């Protein structure tokens, strides 16, 4: 028996996974010894400059630390300056390959992952990247000094331990197939960042100190309030690695900052920018034109992708009294006339967002199947009864439905919730009018809110558009001081612990968390645990579909719209791009990563 026990312990100590990369479900697309990702040009020329515009909703930046709560860091800084242990491919989901790490080993019991750092890995100051730096990065991001989203993502990581000069082991609280990818994707920075001699600043006070990262770029010339440049590191340690070959081709990337969309567009037309991504269908259809487009110097490209649609939505803050009632929230959604907006304002360019997981295997459709019901049944007391029926879909105003009929349904719901029309407004039993504020950091946002507000006015609801400067907007979001706002949540093929930050009960009470809706629901918490703890792909899909149903039938997010392509305008005389765009690439970040100067 003792011999059998020793044998069992020995077998459990062996890695269940030991390879040049890690896949959530065990199927890596690129084999050991691959030379480069298939979508890059390994012979791409190095040199030249790429001039971009910042698409952030702020007009400037006031820090170089992208990991803390307060302030705004420059666009693209994190991706350009900080390497990670593993790096994902843009033509594959749920997998990543060694960057700082030369290999990853996951224990047979799923309770730990060990990474061995490459001997060649170097920070910008020439120091080697060591296990102590990885542990320092993990401990710092998992502390109260960093943005709370990191702590939520790392909640199930028990700790990190240095087991050798270049070897580090992450211990998990319980088996979770996603966690090796989570820790493998953490940005790694030097333990010397923010240190002067023996003095170490608290991380939230590391503001304007130049980051000590190991990525392909360093911070170059900066003109505060106008632009920032990133200079390619000619000694970048990883330039010939399979995950980096054919990438980071520009010697200089300059990001210019303009205060409004009109100024950005005019700068492009004047030749001050080389590439710009467009999010406005109106701009793309009517205003992206001029002499440089006529000559062929600037070209327009619509590049089809297979990314998840994400869940860009009107976000309803249930911490606010009128929005606590699900009937009020549902009524507000019935007043959104997407079909009219798509025809009259968006040139038919968009499709309606459907749930949390649109365009992925996790999207819930129709009625729940047996596996979903099995997960939902023990949580029945906390799940809307309608969730056992067809998946909720956004109301339409074409075909058999109309705005008029939708508004009648909305009126009935509001009346049922205790709101009746008297004295010129819709009022509750206390005589308080139903007035809500829509918070935005951009005055141009009024264009898409006004039709909704006009429809709500027809049923007695007053929606006030409140534009504020970005700093105040950010502050109010961090403290959840808003009724309604709009957010573009990025989609994913492999949902995980980040959903605890977006919808978990604990995050609802954590300032600056991602839980802007204020949702506290035991069923949601339990389904997120099921989702993150899934041992098979089918278990993951069942759990995320069940979660999709519960969130959807709570009417916390009123779906907006998404596009199936990236709209890019770029200088064809200066820039060259690979022959194909990988299916899971983001528009401008793909260009930054893989395009090159002619």
Coordinates of C-alpha atoms in Angstrom, one line a residue:
X1 CA 0.0 0.0 0.0
X2 CA 2.8 2.4 0.9
X3 CA 4.5 1.7 -2.4
X4 CA 1.2 2.3 -4.2
X5 CA 0.8 5.6 -2.3
X6 CA 4.3 6.8 -3.3
X7 CA 3.7 5.8 -6.9
X8 CA 0.4 7.8 -6.9
X9 CA 2.2 10.9 -5.5
X10 CA 4.9 10.5 -8.1
X11 CA 2.4 10.3 -10.9
X12 CA 0.5 13.4 -9.6
X13 CA 3.8 15.3 -9.5
X14 CA 4.3 14.8 -13.2
X15 CA 3.0 17.6 -15.5
X16 CA -0.3 17.0 -17.3
X17 CA 0.9 19.6 -19.8
X18 CA 4.5 20.5 -20.7
X19 CA 4.9 22.4 -24.0
X20 CA 6.0 25.5 -25.9
X21 CA 2.5 26.9 -25.4
X22 CA -0.7 26.2 -23.6
X23 CA -4.2 25.5 -24.9
X24 CA -7.3 25.6 -22.9
X25 CA -8.6 22.4 -24.5
X26 CA -5.3 20.8 -25.4
X27 CA -5.1 21.5 -29.2
X28 CA -2.3 23.9 -30.2
X29 CA -2.5 25.1 -33.8
X30 CA 1.3 25.8 -34.0
X31 CA 3.6 22.9 -33.3
X32 CA 6.9 23.0 -31.4
X33 CA 9.6 24.5 -33.6
X34 CA 7.2 26.7 -35.6
X35 CA 9.1 29.7 -37.1
X36 CA 6.4 32.4 -37.2
X37 CA 2.7 33.0 -37.1
X38 CA 1.1 32.3 -40.5
X39 CA -0.5 35.8 -40.9
X40 CA 2.8 37.8 -40.6
X41 CA 5.4 38.6 -43.2
X42 CA 8.7 37.3 -41.7
X43 CA 10.6 39.4 -44.2
X44 CA 8.8 42.7 -43.4
X45 CA 11.1 45.6 -43.6
X46 CA 12.0 47.5 -40.4
X47 CA 11.9 51.2 -40.3
X48 CA 9.7 54.2 -40.9
X49 CA 7.0 55.8 -38.8
X50 CA 3.4 55.0 -38.2
X51 CA 1.3 58.1 -37.2
X52 CA -1.9 57.2 -35.4
X53 CA -4.7 59.0 -33.6
X54 CA -5.7 58.2 -30.0
X55 CA -9.2 56.7 -29.9
X56 CA -9.4 57.0 -26.1
X57 CA -12.2 59.1 -24.7
X58 CA -9.7 61.4 -23.1
X59 CA -8.1 64.4 -24.7
X60 CA -4.7 63.9 -23.0
X61 CA -2.8 61.7 -20.5
X62 CA -1.3 62.3 -17.1
X63 CA 0.6 59.2 -16.2
X64 CA 2.8 56.4 -17.7
X65 CA 1.5 53.7 -15.3
X66 CA -1.4 51.9 -17.1
X67 CA -2.1 49.6 -14.2
X68 CA -3.4 52.0 -11.5
X69 CA -6.9 53.5 -11.0
X70 CA -6.4 57.2 -11.1
X71 CA -5.5 59.1 -14.2
X72 CA -5.2 58.3 -17.9
X73 CA -2.2 56.5 -19.5
X74 CA -1.3 57.0 -23.2
X75 CA -3.0 54.8 -25.8
X76 CA -1.2 51.5 -26.7
X77 CA 1.4 51.9 -24.0
X78 CA 0.7 48.7 -22.2
X79 CA 0.9 46.5 -25.3
X80 CA 4.0 48.1 -26.7
X81 CA 6.1 48.3 -23.6
X82 CA 5.3 45.2 -21.6
X83 CA 5.9 41.6 -22.6
X84 CA 4.0 38.7 -21.1
X85 CA 5.0 35.1 -20.3
X86 CA 2.8 33.8 -23.1
X87 CA 1.5 35.5 -26.3
X88 CA -1.7 34.6 -28.1
X89 CA -2.1 34.2 -31.9
X90 CA -4.6 36.2 -33.9
X91 CA -5.8 33.2 -35.8
X92 CA -6.5 31.0 -32.8
X93 CA -8.6 31.2 -29.7
X94 CA -8.0 29.7 -26.2
X95 CA -4.2 29.2 -26.7
X96 CA -1.0 31.1 -26.2
X97 CA 2.7 30.5 -26.9
X98 CA 5.9 31.2 -25.1
X99 CA 7.2 34.7 -25.1
X100 CA 9.1 35.5 -21.9
X101 CA 8.6 31.9 -21.0
X102 CA 10.3 29.2 -23.0
X103 CA 7.8 26.6 -21.8
X104 CA 4.9 26.1 -19.5
X105 CA 4.1 23.0 -17.3
X106 CA 0.7 22.4 -15.7
X107 CA 0.5 19.9 -12.9
X108 CA -1.6 16.7 -13.3
X109 CA -4.0 17.9 -10.6
X110 CA -4.4 21.3 -12.2
X111 CA -3.3 23.1 -9.0
X112 CA -0.3 24.8 -10.4
X113 CA 1.5 26.1 -13.5
X114 CA 5.3 26.5 -13.8
X115 CA 7.0 28.8 -16.3
X116 CA 10.7 28.8 -17.2
X117 CA 11.9 32.2 -18.4
X118 CA 14.2 32.5 -21.4
X119 CA 17.8 33.2 -20.7
X120 CA 17.8 35.9 -23.3
X121 CA 14.8 37.9 -21.9
X122 CA 15.9 41.4 -21.0
X123 CA 14.3 44.6 -19.7
X124 CA 14.9 47.9 -21.5
X125 CA 17.6 48.8 -19.0
X126 CA 19.5 45.7 -19.8
X127 CA 18.6 43.7 -16.7
X128 CA 17.6 40.1 -17.2
X129 CA 14.0 39.2 -16.7
X130 CA 14.0 36.9 -13.6
X131 CA 11.4 35.0 -11.7
X132 CA 11.6 37.6 -8.9
X133 CA 10.3 40.2 -11.5
X134 CA 7.4 38.0 -12.4
X135 CA 6.5 37.5 -8.8
X136 CA 6.8 41.2 -8.1
X137 CA 4.5 42.0 -11.1
X138 CA 2.0 39.4 -9.9
X139 CA 2.0 40.6 -6.3
X140 CA 1.8 44.3 -7.3
X141 CA -1.1 43.8 -9.7
X142 CA -2.9 41.6 -7.1
X143 CA -2.6 44.4 -4.5
X144 CA -4.8 47.3 -3.6
X145 CA -2.4 49.6 -5.4
X146 CA -3.5 48.4 -8.8
X147 CA -6.9 48.6 -10.6
X148 CA -9.3 46.1 -8.9
X149 CA -10.0 44.2 -12.2
X150 CA -6.6 42.5 -11.7
X151 CA -7.5 41.2 -8.3
X152 CA -10.7 39.8 -9.6
X153 CA -9.0 38.1 -12.5
X154 CA -6.4 36.6 -10.1
X155 CA -8.9 35.7 -7.3
X156 CA -8.4 32.0 -7.8
X157 CA -4.6 32.2 -7.8
X158 CA -3.3 31.3 -4.4
X159 CA 0.2 32.8 -5.0
X160 CA 3.4 32.8 -6.9
X161 CA 6.7 31.3 -5.7
X162 CA 10.2 31.6 -7.1
X163 CA 11.6 28.1 -7.5
X164 CA 14.7 29.1 -9.4
X165 CA 16.5 32.1 -10.9
X166 CA 14.3 31.9 -14.0
X167 CA 11.6 29.5 -12.8
X168 CA 8.3 30.5 -11.2
X169 CA 5.3 28.5 -10.1
X170 CA 1.8 29.8 -9.7
X171 CA -0.4 27.9 -7.3
X172 CA -4.2 27.8 -7.8
X173 CA -6.9 27.6 -5.2
X174 CA -8.7 24.9 -7.2
X175 CA -8.2 23.4 -10.7
X176 CA -9.1 25.9 -13.4
X177 CA -8.1 25.3 -17.0
X178 CA -8.1 29.1 -17.7
X179 CA -5.7 30.1 -15.0
X180 CA -2.4 29.2 -16.9
X181 CA -3.6 31.6 -19.7
X182 CA -4.6 34.2 -17.1
X183 CA -1.2 34.3 -15.3
X184 CA 0.6 33.8 -18.7
X185 CA -1.0 37.0 -19.9
X186 CA 0.0 39.3 -17.1
X187 CA 2.2 42.2 -18.1
X188 CA 5.6 41.8 -16.5
X189 CA 7.7 44.8 -15.3
X190 CA 10.9 45.2 -13.5
X191 CA 11.0 45.3 -9.7
X192 CA 13.2 48.4 -10.1
X193 CA 10.3 50.4 -11.6
X194 CA 9.5 53.1 -9.0
X195 CA 12.6 52.3 -6.9
X196 CA 15.3 54.9 -6.1
X197 CA 18.2 53.3 -4.2
X198 CA 16.6 51.7 -1.2
X199 CA 13.4 53.8 -1.4
X200 CA 10.4 52.1 -3.0
X201 CA 7.3 54.1 -3.9
X202 CA 3.9 52.6 -3.3
X203 CA 2.7 51.5 -6.8
X204 CA -0.2 53.9 -7.0
X205 CA 2.4 56.7 -6.6
X206 CA 4.4 55.5 -9.5
X207 CA 3.0 57.9 -12.0
X208 CA 5.5 59.6 -14.3
X209 CA 8.4 57.3 -13.8
X210 CA 9.4 55.8 -17.2
X211 CA 8.2 52.1 -17.1
X212 CA 10.9 49.4 -17.1
X213 CA 9.4 46.8 -19.4
X214 CA 10.7 44.3 -21.9
X215 CA 8.5 44.9 -24.9
X216 CA 9.5 45.9 -28.4
X217 CA 9.1 49.7 -27.8
X218 CA 10.2 52.3 -25.4
X219 CA 8.7 55.8 -24.7
X220 CA 10.2 58.3 -27.2
X221 CA 9.6 62.0 -27.6
X222 CA 6.5 63.3 -25.8
X223 CA 4.6 66.5 -26.4
X224 CA 2.2 66.6 -23.5
X225 CA -1.4 67.3 -24.5
X226 CA -0.6 66.7 -28.2
X227 CA 1.2 63.4 -28.8
X228 CA 3.5 60.6 -27.6
X229 CA 6.0 58.6 -29.6
X230 CA 7.2 55.1 -29.0
X231 CA 10.6 54.1 -30.3
X232 CA 11.4 50.6 -31.4
X233 CA 14.2 49.1 -29.3
X234 CA 16.8 47.9 -31.9
X235 CA 18.1 45.6 -29.2
X236 CA 14.7 44.1 -28.5
X237 CA 15.6 40.7 -27.1
X238 CA 12.6 38.8 -28.7
X239 CA 12.7 40.1 -32.2
X240 CA 13.6 36.7 -33.8
X241 CA 11.3 34.5 -31.6
X242 CA 8.5 32.7 -33.5
X243 CA 5.8 34.8 -31.7
X244 CA 7.5 38.1 -32.6
X245 CA 9.1 37.5 -36.0
X246 CA 7.4 39.8 -38.6
X247 CA 6.0 42.1 -35.9
X248 CA 6.9 45.5 -34.4
X249 CA 8.2 46.7 -37.8
X250 CA 8.0 50.5 -37.4
X251 CA 11.0 52.3 -36.0
X252 CA 8.6 54.9 -34.5
X253 CA 4.9 54.9 -33.6
X254 CA 3.5 58.4 -32.9
X255 CA 0.1 58.7 -31.3
X256 CA -1.5 62.1 -31.8
X257 CA -4.3 63.4 -29.6
X258 CA -7.2 65.5 -30.8
X259 CA -10.1 66.8 -28.8
X260 CA -13.0 65.8 -31.1
X261 CA -13.9 63.6 -34.0
X262 CA -13.9 66.5 -36.5
X263 CA -10.4 67.5 -35.7
X264 CA -9.2 63.8 -36.1
X265 CA -10.9 63.5 -39.5
X266 CA -9.5 66.7 -40.8
X267 CA -6.0 65.7 -39.6
X268 CA -6.3 62.5 -41.6
X269 CA -7.4 64.3 -44.7
X270 CA -4.5 66.8 -44.3
X271 CA -1.9 64.0 -44.3
X272 CA -1.1 64.3 -40.6
X273 CA -2.0 60.7 -39.9
X274 CA -1.2 57.4 -41.6
X275 CA -4.0 55.2 -40.3
X276 CA -7.3 55.8 -38.6
X277 CA -10.0 53.4 -37.5
X278 CA -13.6 54.6 -37.8
X279 CA -16.4 53.7 -35.4
X280 CA -19.0 56.2 -36.8
X281 CA -21.0 54.8 -39.8
X282 CA -21.9 58.4 -40.7
X283 CA -18.3 59.5 -40.9
X284 CA -17.4 56.5 -42.9
X285 CA -20.2 56.9 -45.4
X286 CA -20.2 60.6 -45.9
X287 CA -17.1 62.3 -44.6
X288 CA -14.2 60.0 -45.3
X289 CA -13.3 61.5 -48.7
X290 CA -11.3 64.3 -50.3
X291 CA -8.3 64.9 -52.6
X292 CA -6.0 62.4 -51.0
X293 CA -8.7 59.7 -51.3
X294 CA -9.3 60.6 -54.9
X295 CA -5.5 60.4 -55.7
X296 CA -5.2 56.9 -54.0
X297 CA -2.8 58.2 -51.4
X298 CA -5.5 57.4 -48.7
X299 CA -7.7 54.3 -49.1
X300 CA -10.7 52.9 -47.3
X301 CA -10.7 49.3 -46.3
X302 CA -13.5 47.3 -44.7
X303 CA -11.9 44.1 -43.3
X304 CA -14.2 41.3 -42.2
X305 CA -13.4 39.6 -39.0
X306 CA -14.7 36.7 -36.9
X307 CA -14.4 38.4 -33.5
X308 CA -17.2 38.0 -30.9
X309 CA -19.6 40.8 -31.3
X310 CA -19.1 41.9 -27.7
X311 CA -21.9 43.5 -25.8
X312 CA -21.9 47.2 -26.5
X313 CA -24.9 48.4 -24.4
X314 CA -26.7 51.1 -22.6
X315 CA -25.7 50.3 -19.0
X316 CA -28.4 50.7 -16.3
X317 CA -27.2 51.3 -12.8
X318 CA -29.5 49.3 -10.5
X319 CA -28.1 51.1 -7.5
X320 CA -30.4 54.0 -8.5
X321 CA -33.9 53.7 -7.1
X322 CA -36.0 53.7 -10.4
X323 CA -33.7 51.2 -12.0
X324 CA -33.9 48.7 -9.3
X325 CA -37.2 47.4 -10.8
X326 CA -36.7 45.0 -13.7
X327 CA -40.0 46.2 -15.2
X328 CA -38.7 49.7 -15.5
X329 CA -35.5 48.5 -17.1
X330 CA -37.4 46.4 -19.6
X331 CA -39.7 49.3 -20.5
X332 CA -36.7 51.5 -21.2
X333 CA -35.4 48.9 -23.7
X334 CA -38.7 48.8 -25.5
X335 CA -38.3 52.5 -26.4
X336 CA -35.0 51.9 -28.3
X337 CA -35.8 51.9 -32.1
X338 CA -32.7 50.4 -33.5
X339 CA -34.2 49.6 -36.9
X340 CA -35.0 53.3 -37.5
X341 CA -31.6 54.4 -36.3
X342 CA -29.8 51.9 -38.5
X343 CA -31.8 53.1 -41.5
X344 CA -31.6 56.8 -40.9
X345 CA -28.4 57.3 -39.0
X346 CA -26.1 54.3 -39.5
X347 CA -26.5 53.6 -43.2
X348 CA -27.5 50.0 -42.5
X349 CA -24.0 49.3 -41.3
X350 CA -24.8 47.6 -38.0
X351 CA -26.4 44.6 -36.6
X352 CA -28.1 44.4 -33.2
X353 CA -26.1 43.0 -30.3
X354 CA -27.6 39.7 -29.0
X355 CA -26.6 38.8 -25.5
X356 CA -23.2 38.6 -23.9
X357 CA -21.6 36.1 -26.3
X358 CA -22.8 37.0 -29.8
X359 CA -20.9 35.3 -32.6
X360 CA -19.5 32.6 -30.3
X361 CA -20.4 29.1 -29.3
X362 CA -21.5 30.5 -25.9
X363 CA -24.4 32.5 -27.3
X364 CA -27.7 31.4 -25.9
X365 CA -30.5 30.9 -28.4
X366 CA -34.0 29.4 -28.2
X367 CA -34.9 27.5 -25.1
X368 CA -32.4 26.2 -22.6
X369 CA -31.2 22.6 -23.2
X370 CA -31.0 19.9 -20.6
X371 CA -27.5 20.7 -19.5
X372 CA -28.4 24.4 -19.0
X373 CA -31.5 23.5 -17.0
X374 CA -29.4 21.2 -14.8
X375 CA -27.2 24.2 -13.9
X376 CA -30.1 26.6 -13.4
X377 CA -32.5 24.4 -11.4
X378 CA -30.6 24.6 -8.0
X379 CA -30.5 28.4 -8.5
X380 CA -34.2 28.8 -9.4
X381 CA -35.1 31.1 -6.6
X382 CA -32.7 33.7 -8.0
X383 CA -33.5 33.4 -11.7
X384 CA -36.3 35.1 -13.6
X385 CA -39.0 32.6 -14.6
X386 CA -38.8 33.8 -18.2
X387 CA -35.2 32.5 -18.4
X388 CA -36.7 29.0 -18.7
X389 CA -38.3 30.0 -22.0
X390 CA -36.8 31.4 -25.2
X391 CA -33.7 33.5 -24.9
X392 CA -34.6 37.2 -24.6
X393 CA -34.0 39.1 -27.9
X394 CA -33.9 42.8 -28.5
X395 CA -37.3 44.3 -29.4
X396 CA -37.7 45.2 -33.1
X397 CA -39.8 47.8 -34.9
X398 CA -40.1 46.1 -38.2
X399 CA -42.2 43.2 -39.5
X400 CA -45.0 42.3 -37.1
X401 CA -43.6 44.6 -34.4
X402 CA -43.7 48.4 -34.3
X403 CA -42.5 51.2 -32.1
X404 CA -46.1 52.0 -31.2
X405 CA -46.8 48.5 -29.9
X406 CA -43.5 48.4 -28.1
X407 CA -44.3 51.7 -26.3
X408 CA -47.7 50.3 -25.3
X409 CA -45.9 47.3 -23.7
X410 CA -43.6 49.7 -22.0
X411 CA -46.5 51.8 -20.6
X412 CA -48.1 48.6 -19.2
X413 CA -44.9 47.6 -17.5
X414 CA -44.4 51.0 -15.9
X415 CA -47.9 51.1 -14.7
X416 CA -47.4 47.6 -13.2
X417 CA -44.3 48.9 -11.5
X418 CA -46.3 51.8 -9.9
X419 CA -45.6 54.6 -12.3
X420 CA -48.7 56.5 -13.5
X421 CA -49.1 59.7 -15.6
X422 CA -50.3 62.8 -13.6
X423 CA -49.5 66.4 -13.3
X424 CA -47.6 66.4 -16.6
X425 CA -45.2 63.5 -15.8
X426 CA -44.9 59.8 -15.1
X427 CA -44.8 59.6 -11.3
X428 CA -44.6 57.0 -8.5
X429 CA -46.7 56.8 -5.4
X430 CA -44.6 59.5 -3.7
X431 CA -45.2 61.9 -6.6
X432 CA -41.7 61.7 -7.8
X433 CA -41.3 62.0 -11.6
X434 CA -39.4 59.3 -13.6
X435 CA -36.4 61.3 -14.6
X436 CA -33.1 59.7 -15.5
X437 CA -29.7 61.0 -16.5
X438 CA -27.6 59.7 -19.4
X439 CA -23.9 60.3 -18.6
X440 CA -21.4 60.8 -21.5
X441 CA -17.9 62.2 -21.9
X442 CA -18.6 63.3 -25.5
X443 CA -21.2 65.9 -26.5
X444 CA -21.5 64.1 -29.9
X445 CA -23.1 61.2 -28.0
X446 CA -26.3 63.2 -27.9
X447 CA -26.9 62.3 -31.5
X448 CA -27.7 58.6 -30.8
X449 CA -29.4 59.2 -27.4
X450 CA -31.8 61.9 -28.7
X451 CA -34.1 59.4 -30.6
X452 CA -34.3 57.2 -27.6
X453 CA -35.1 60.2 -25.3
X454 CA -37.7 61.3 -27.7
X455 CA -39.4 57.9 -27.7
X456 CA -39.3 57.8 -23.9
X457 CA -40.9 61.2 -23.7
X458 CA -43.9 59.8 -25.5
X459 CA -44.6 57.6 -22.5
X460 CA -43.8 60.2 -19.8
X461 CA -40.1 59.3 -19.1
X462 CA -37.6 62.1 -19.1
X463 CA -34.1 61.2 -20.1
X464 CA -31.5 64.0 -19.7
X465 CA -28.3 63.9 -21.7
X466 CA -25.4 65.0 -19.5
X467 CA -22.0 65.5 -21.2
X468 CA -19.1 66.0 -18.8
X469 CA -15.3 66.2 -19.3
X470 CA -13.5 62.9 -19.4
X471 CA -11.9 63.3 -15.9
X472 CA -15.3 63.8 -14.3
X473 CA -16.8 61.1 -16.4
X474 CA -14.1 58.6 -15.3
X475 CA -14.5 59.7 -11.6
X476 CA -18.3 59.2 -11.7
X477 CA -18.0 55.8 -13.3
X478 CA -15.5 54.7 -10.7
X479 CA -17.8 55.8 -7.9
X480 CA -20.9 54.5 -9.8
X481 CA -22.5 58.0 -9.7
X482 CA -24.7 57.7 -12.8
X483 CA -28.0 56.4 -14.0
X484 CA -27.3 55.3 -17.5
X485 CA -24.2 55.3 -19.7
X486 CA -23.0 53.5 -22.8
X487 CA -20.1 50.9 -22.8
X488 CA -18.5 48.7 -25.4
X489 CA -17.7 45.5 -23.6
X490 CA -15.2 43.4 -25.5
X491 CA -16.4 39.9 -26.5
X492 CA -14.6 36.7 -25.9
X493 CA -14.6 33.1 -27.1
X494 CA -13.5 31.9 -23.7
X495 CA -15.2 33.8 -20.9
X496 CA -13.7 33.4 -17.5
X497 CA -12.9 35.2 -14.2
X498 CA -13.3 38.6 -15.8
X499 CA -17.1 38.1 -15.6
X500 CA -16.8 38.2 -11.8
X501 CA -15.5 41.7 -12.1
X502 CA -18.3 42.6 -14.6
X503 CA -21.3 41.0 -12.8
X504 CA -20.1 39.4 -9.5
X505 CA -21.7 40.5 -6.2
X506 CA -18.4 41.3 -4.6
X507 CA -17.4 43.6 -7.4
X508 CA -20.7 45.5 -7.0
X509 CA -19.4 47.0 -3.8
X510 CA -15.8 47.6 -5.0
X511 CA -15.1 51.1 -6.3
X512 CA -13.7 51.2 -9.8
X513 CA -14.7 47.6 -10.5
X514 CA -16.3 46.6 -13.8
X515 CA -19.7 45.9 -12.2
X516 CA -21.3 49.1 -13.3
X517 CA -24.8 47.6 -13.3
X518 CA -24.6 47.0 -9.5
X519 CA -25.9 43.4 -10.0
X520 CA -25.9 41.2 -6.9
X521 CA -27.3 37.8 -7.8
X522 CA -26.3 34.5 -6.2
X523 CA -27.3 32.6 -9.4
X524 CA -24.9 34.8 -11.4
X525 CA -22.1 34.3 -8.9
X526 CA -22.7 30.5 -9.0
X527 CA -22.8 30.3 -12.8
X528 CA -19.5 32.3 -13.1
X529 CA -17.9 29.7 -10.7
X530 CA -19.3 26.9 -12.9
X531 CA -18.0 28.7 -16.0
X532 CA -14.5 29.3 -14.7
X533 CA -14.3 25.8 -13.2
X534 CA -15.4 24.0 -16.4
X535 CA -13.3 20.9 -17.1
X536 CA -14.5 20.4 -20.6
X537 CA -15.5 22.7 -23.5
X538 CA -19.1 21.4 -23.3
X539 CA -19.3 22.3 -19.6
X540 CA -18.0 25.8 -20.4
X541 CA -20.6 26.3 -23.1
X542 CA -23.5 25.1 -20.9
X543 CA -22.4 27.4 -18.1
X544 CA -21.9 30.5 -20.2
X545 CA -25.2 30.0 -22.0
X546 CA -27.0 29.7 -18.7
X547 CA -25.2 32.9 -17.5
X548 CA -26.2 34.6 -20.8
X549 CA -29.9 33.8 -20.1
X550 CA -29.9 35.1 -16.5
X551 CA -28.1 38.3 -17.3
X552 CA -30.3 38.9 -20.4
X553 CA -33.6 38.3 -18.5
X554 CA -32.6 40.8 -15.9
X555 CA -32.5 43.6 -18.5
X556 CA -29.3 45.2 -17.1
X557 CA -27.8 46.0 -20.5
X558 CA -29.9 47.3 -23.3
X559 CA -28.2 46.0 -26.4
X560 CA -26.8 48.5 -28.9
X561 CA -25.1 47.5 -32.2
X562 CA -21.9 45.9 -33.7
X563 CA -20.2 45.7 -37.0
X564 CA -18.8 42.6 -38.7
X565 CA -15.8 44.4 -40.1
X566 CA -13.1 46.9 -39.2
X567 CA -13.2 50.2 -41.0
X568 CA -9.7 51.5 -41.6
X569 CA -8.5 54.4 -43.7
X570 CA -4.7 54.4 -44.3
X571 CA -1.9 55.9 -46.4
X572 CA -1.3 53.3 -49.2
X573 CA 1.7 55.2 -50.4
X574 CA 3.5 54.8 -47.1
X575 CA 2.2 51.6 -45.6
X576 CA 2.1 47.9 -46.6
X577 CA 0.1 45.2 -45.0
X578 CA 0.1 41.4 -45.0
X579 CA -2.0 39.7 -47.6
X580 CA -4.7 38.7 -45.2
X581 CA -6.0 39.8 -41.8
X582 CA -6.2 37.0 -39.2
X583 CA -9.8 36.3 -38.1
X584 CA -9.5 37.5 -34.5
X585 CA -7.5 40.7 -35.1
X586 CA -8.5 44.1 -33.9
X587 CA -8.2 46.7 -36.6
X588 CA -5.6 49.2 -35.6
X589 CA -3.7 46.9 -33.2
X590 CA -3.2 44.4 -36.0
X591 CA -1.8 47.2 -38.1
X592 CA 0.5 48.4 -35.3
X593 CA 1.7 44.8 -34.8
X594 CA 2.2 43.5 -38.3
X595 CA 2.2 46.3 -41.0
X596 CA 5.4 47.9 -42.2
X597 CA 6.6 51.0 -44.0
X598 CA 7.3 50.9 -47.7

